Backbone as a chain_set.jsonl record, in Angstrom:
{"seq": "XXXXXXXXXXXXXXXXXXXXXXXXXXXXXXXXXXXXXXXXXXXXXXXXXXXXXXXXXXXXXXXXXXXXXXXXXXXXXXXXXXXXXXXXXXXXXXXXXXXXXXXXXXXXXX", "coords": {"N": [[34.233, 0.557, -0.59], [35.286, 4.156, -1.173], [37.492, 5.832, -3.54], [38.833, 7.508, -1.523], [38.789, 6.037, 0.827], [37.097, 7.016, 3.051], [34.905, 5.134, 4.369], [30.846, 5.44, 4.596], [27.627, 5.056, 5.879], [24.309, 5.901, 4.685], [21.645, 6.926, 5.632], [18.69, 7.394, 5.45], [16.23, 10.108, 6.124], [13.694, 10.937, 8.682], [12.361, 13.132, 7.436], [11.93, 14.889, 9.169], [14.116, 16.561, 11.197], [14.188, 17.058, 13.941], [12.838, 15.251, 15.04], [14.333, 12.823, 14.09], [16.548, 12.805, 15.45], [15.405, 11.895, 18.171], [14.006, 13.912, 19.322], [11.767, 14.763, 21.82], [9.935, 16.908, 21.459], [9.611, 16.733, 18.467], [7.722, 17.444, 16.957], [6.219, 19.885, 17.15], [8.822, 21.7, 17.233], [9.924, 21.197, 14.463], [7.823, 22.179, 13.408], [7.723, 25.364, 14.015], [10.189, 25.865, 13.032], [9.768, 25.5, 10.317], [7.663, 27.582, 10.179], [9.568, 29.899, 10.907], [11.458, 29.703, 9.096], [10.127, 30.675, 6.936], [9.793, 33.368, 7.915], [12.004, 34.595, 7.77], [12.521, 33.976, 4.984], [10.601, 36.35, 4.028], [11.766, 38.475, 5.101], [14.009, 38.526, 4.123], [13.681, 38.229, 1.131], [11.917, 40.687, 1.097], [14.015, 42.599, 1.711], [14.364, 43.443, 3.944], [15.354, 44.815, 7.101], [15.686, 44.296, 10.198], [14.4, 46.491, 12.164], [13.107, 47.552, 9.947], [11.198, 46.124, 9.572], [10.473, 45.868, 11.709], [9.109, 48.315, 11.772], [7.421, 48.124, 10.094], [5.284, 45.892, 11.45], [4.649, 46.131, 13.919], [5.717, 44.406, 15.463], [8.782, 43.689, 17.952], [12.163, 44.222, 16.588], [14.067, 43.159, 17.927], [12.744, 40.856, 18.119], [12.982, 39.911, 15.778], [15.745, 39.185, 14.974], [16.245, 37.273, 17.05], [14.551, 35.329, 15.58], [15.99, 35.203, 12.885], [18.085, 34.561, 13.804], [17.114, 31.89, 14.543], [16.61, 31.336, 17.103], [14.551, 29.928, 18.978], [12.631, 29.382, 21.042], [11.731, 31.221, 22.73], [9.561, 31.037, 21.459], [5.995, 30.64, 20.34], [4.198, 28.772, 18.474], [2.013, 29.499, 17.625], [2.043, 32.499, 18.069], [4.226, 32.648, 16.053], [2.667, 32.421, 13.485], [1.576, 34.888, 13.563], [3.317, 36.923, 13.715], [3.757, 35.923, 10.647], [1.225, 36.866, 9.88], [1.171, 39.788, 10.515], [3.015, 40.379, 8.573], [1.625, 40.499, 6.418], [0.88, 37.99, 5.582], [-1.065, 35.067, 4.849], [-1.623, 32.28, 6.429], [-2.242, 28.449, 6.128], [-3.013, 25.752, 7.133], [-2.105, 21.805, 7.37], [-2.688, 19.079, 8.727], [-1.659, 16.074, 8.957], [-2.04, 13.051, 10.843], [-0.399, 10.64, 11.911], [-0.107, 7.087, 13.492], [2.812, 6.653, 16.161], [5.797, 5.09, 15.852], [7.021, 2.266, 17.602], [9.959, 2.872, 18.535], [9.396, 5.61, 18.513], [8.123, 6.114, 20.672], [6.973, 8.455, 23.345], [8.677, 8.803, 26.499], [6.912, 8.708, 29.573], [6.101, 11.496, 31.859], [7.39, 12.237, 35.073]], "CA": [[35.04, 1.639, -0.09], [35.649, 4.889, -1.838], [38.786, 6.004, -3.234], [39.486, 7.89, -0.539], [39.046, 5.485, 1.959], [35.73, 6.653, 3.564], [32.982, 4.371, 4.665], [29.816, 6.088, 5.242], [26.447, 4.758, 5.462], [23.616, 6.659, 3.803], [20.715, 7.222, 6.182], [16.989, 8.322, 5.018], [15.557, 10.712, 7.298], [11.966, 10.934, 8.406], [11.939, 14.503, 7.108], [11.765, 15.612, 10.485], [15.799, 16.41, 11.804], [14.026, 16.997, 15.399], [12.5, 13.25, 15.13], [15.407, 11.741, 13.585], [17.46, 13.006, 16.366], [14.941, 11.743, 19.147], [13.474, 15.247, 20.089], [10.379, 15.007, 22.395], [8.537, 17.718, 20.943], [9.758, 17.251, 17.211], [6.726, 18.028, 16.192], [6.772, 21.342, 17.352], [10.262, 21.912, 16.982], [9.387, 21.218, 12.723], [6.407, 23.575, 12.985], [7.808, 26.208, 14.47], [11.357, 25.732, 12.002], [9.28, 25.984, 8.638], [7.729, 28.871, 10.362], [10.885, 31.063, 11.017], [12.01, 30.037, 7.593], [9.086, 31.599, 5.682], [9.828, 34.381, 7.887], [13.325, 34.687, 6.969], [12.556, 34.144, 3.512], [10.551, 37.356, 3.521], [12.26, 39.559, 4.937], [15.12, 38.712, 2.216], [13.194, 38.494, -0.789], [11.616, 42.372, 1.123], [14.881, 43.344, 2.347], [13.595, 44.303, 5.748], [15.945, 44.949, 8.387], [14.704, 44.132, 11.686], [14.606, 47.575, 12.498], [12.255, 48.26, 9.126], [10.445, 44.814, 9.933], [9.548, 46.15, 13.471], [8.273, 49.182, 11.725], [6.222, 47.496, 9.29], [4.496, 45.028, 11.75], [5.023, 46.209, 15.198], [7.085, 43.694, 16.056], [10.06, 43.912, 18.313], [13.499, 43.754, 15.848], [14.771, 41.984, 18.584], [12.609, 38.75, 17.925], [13.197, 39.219, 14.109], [16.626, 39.322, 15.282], [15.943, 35.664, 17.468], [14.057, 33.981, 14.255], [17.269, 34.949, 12.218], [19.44, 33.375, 14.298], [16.954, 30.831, 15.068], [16.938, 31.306, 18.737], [13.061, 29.961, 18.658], [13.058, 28.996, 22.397], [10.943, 32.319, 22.955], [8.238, 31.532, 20.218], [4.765, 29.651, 19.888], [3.576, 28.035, 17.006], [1.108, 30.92, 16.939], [3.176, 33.702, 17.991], [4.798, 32.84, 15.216], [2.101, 32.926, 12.947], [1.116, 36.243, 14.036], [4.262, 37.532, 12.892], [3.716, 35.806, 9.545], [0.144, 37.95, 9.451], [1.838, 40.682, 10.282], [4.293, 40.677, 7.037], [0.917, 40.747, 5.331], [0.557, 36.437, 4.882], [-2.648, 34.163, 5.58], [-1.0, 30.819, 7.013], [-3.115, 27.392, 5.579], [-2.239, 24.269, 8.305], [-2.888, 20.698, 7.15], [-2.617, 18.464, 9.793], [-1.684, 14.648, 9.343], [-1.799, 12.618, 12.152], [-0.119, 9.204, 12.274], [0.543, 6.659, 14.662], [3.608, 6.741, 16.308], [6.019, 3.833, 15.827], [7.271, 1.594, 18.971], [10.779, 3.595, 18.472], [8.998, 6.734, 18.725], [7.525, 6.192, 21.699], [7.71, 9.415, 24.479], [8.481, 8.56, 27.968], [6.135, 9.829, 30.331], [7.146, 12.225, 32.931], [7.075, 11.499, 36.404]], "C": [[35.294, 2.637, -1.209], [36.749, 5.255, -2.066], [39.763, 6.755, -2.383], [39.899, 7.123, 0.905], [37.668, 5.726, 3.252], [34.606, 6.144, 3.649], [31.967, 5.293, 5.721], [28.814, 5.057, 4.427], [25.033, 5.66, 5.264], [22.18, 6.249, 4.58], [19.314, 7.805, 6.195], [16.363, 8.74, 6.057], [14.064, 10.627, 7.129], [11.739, 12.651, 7.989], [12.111, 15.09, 7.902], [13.16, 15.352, 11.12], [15.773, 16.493, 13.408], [13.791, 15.225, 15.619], [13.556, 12.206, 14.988], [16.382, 11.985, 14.619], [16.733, 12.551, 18.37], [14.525, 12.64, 20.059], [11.987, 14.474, 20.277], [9.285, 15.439, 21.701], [8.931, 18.009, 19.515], [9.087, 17.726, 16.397], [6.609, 19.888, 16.07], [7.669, 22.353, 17.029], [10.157, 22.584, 15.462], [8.499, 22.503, 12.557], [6.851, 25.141, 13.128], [9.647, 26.431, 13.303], [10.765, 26.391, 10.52], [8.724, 27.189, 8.977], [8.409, 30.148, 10.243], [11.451, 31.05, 9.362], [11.214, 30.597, 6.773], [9.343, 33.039, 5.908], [10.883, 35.322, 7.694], [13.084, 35.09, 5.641], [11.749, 35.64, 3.076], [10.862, 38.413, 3.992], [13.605, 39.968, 4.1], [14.668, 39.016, 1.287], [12.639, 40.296, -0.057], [12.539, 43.377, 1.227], [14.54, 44.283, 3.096], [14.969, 43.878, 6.487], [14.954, 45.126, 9.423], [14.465, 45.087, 11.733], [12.937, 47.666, 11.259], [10.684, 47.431, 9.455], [9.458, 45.118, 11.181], [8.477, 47.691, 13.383], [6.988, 49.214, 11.313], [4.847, 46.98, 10.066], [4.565, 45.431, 13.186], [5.879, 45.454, 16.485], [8.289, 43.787, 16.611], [10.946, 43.612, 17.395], [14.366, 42.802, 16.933], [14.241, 40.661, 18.263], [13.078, 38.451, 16.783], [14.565, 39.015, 14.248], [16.743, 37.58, 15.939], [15.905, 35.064, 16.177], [15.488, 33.698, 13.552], [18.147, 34.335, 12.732], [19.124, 32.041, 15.107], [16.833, 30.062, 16.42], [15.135, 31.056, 18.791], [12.421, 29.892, 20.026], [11.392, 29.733, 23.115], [9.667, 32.407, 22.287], [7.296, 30.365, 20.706], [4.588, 29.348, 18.975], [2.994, 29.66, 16.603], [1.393, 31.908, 16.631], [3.763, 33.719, 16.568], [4.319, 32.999, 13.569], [1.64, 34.154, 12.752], [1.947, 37.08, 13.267], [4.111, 37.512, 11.039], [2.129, 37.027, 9.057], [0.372, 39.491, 9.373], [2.493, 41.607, 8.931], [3.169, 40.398, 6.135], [1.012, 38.898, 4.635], [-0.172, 35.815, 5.406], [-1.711, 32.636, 5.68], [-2.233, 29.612, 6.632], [-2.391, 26.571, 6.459], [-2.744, 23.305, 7.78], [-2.006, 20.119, 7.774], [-2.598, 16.803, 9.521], [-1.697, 13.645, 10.411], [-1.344, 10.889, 11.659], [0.268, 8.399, 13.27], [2.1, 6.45, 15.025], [4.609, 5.001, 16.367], [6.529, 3.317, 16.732], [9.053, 2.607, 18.926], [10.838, 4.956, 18.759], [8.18, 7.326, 20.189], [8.037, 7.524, 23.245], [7.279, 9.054, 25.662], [7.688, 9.206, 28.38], [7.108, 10.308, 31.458], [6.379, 11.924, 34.134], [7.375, 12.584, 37.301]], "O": [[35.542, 2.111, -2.294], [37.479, 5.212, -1.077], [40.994, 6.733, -2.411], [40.783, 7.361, 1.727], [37.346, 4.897, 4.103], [33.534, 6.518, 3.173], [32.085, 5.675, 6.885], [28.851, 4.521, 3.319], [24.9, 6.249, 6.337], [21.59, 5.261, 4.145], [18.967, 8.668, 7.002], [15.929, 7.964, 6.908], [13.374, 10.398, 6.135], [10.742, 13.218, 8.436], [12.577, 16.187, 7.592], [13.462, 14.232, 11.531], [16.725, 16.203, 14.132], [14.44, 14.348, 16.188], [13.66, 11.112, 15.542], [17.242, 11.104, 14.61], [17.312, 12.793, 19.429], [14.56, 12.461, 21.276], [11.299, 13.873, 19.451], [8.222, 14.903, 21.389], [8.77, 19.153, 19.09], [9.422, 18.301, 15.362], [6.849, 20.728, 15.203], [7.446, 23.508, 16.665], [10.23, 23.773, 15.152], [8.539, 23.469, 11.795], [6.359, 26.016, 12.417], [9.896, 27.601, 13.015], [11.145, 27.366, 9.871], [9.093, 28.113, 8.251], [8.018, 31.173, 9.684], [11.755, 32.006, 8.647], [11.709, 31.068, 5.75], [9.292, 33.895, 5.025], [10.764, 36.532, 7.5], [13.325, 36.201, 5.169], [12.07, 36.163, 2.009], [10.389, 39.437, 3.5], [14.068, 41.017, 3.653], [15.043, 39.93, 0.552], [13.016, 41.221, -0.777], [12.342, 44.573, 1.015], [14.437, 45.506, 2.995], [15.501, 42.771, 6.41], [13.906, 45.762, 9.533], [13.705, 45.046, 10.765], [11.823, 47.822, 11.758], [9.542, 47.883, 9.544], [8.31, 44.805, 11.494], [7.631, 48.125, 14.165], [5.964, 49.791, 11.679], [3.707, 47.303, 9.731], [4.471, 44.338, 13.743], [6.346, 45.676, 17.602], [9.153, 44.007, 15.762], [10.735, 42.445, 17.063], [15.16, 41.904, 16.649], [14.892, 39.623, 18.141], [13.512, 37.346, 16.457], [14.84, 38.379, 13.231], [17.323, 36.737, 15.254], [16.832, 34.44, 15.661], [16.077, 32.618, 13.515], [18.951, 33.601, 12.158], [19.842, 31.343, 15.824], [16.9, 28.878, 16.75], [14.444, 32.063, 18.633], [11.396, 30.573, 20.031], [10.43, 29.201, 23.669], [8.86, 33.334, 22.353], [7.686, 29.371, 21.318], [5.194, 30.153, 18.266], [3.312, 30.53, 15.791], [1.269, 32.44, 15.528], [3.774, 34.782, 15.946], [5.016, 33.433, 12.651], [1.279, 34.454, 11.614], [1.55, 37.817, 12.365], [4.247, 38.474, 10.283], [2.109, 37.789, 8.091], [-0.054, 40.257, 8.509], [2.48, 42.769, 8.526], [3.509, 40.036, 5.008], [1.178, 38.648, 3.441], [-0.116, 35.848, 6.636], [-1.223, 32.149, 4.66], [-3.349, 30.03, 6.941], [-1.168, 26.689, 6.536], [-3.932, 23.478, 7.508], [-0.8, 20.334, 7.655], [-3.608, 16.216, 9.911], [-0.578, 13.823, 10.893], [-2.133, 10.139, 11.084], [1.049, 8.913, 14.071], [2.745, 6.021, 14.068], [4.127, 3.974, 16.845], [6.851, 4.357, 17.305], [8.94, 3.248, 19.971], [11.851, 5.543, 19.14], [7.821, 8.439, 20.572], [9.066, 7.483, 23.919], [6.111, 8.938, 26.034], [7.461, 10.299, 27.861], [8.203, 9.916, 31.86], [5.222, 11.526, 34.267], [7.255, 12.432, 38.516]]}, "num_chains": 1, "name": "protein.A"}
């Protein structure tokens, strides 16, 4: 026990906060997360306002407006690459595949 009095136990994630939370499509979810954050990250480090962002790339400021607040709902994997080509960046994918473990298992739909 700590001296405060809280017991917590200390949990190692699989990297993946969609997986570790029993999302369906965490895969996706992940892909499309590190996505928005690259595209975050440059329109900070460019200091683009949506607005300048949508001038740059033709992009609606409304989606750059979504990514920022993470509203992804509306995006594709690709789509969202697109954007990244857009802002002038070549996207590299490496693809692991492992088997899934009996815990991981997704219901089928019926």
């Amino acid at each position: 026990m700590s001296k405060t009095g809280d017991d917590f136990e200390l949990v190692h994630g699989s990297g993946n906060v969609f997986r570790d939370f029993g999302r369906a499509d965490a895969d996706v979810q992940q892909t499309k997360a590190l996505l928005a954050a690259r595209i975050i990250g440059i329109l900070d480090d460019e200091r683009l306002s949506t607005r300048k962002a949508e001038a740059r790339t033709g992009v609606n400021h409304a989606d750059f407006t979504r990514i920022r607040n993470v509203q992804l709902d509306r995006f594709t994997i690709d789509r969202l690459m697109i954007v990244l080509n857009k802002l002038g960046r070549r996207v590299d994918v490496r693809i692991d595949v492992h088997p899934r473990a009996a815990a991981e298992e997704i219901p089928a739909h019926r």
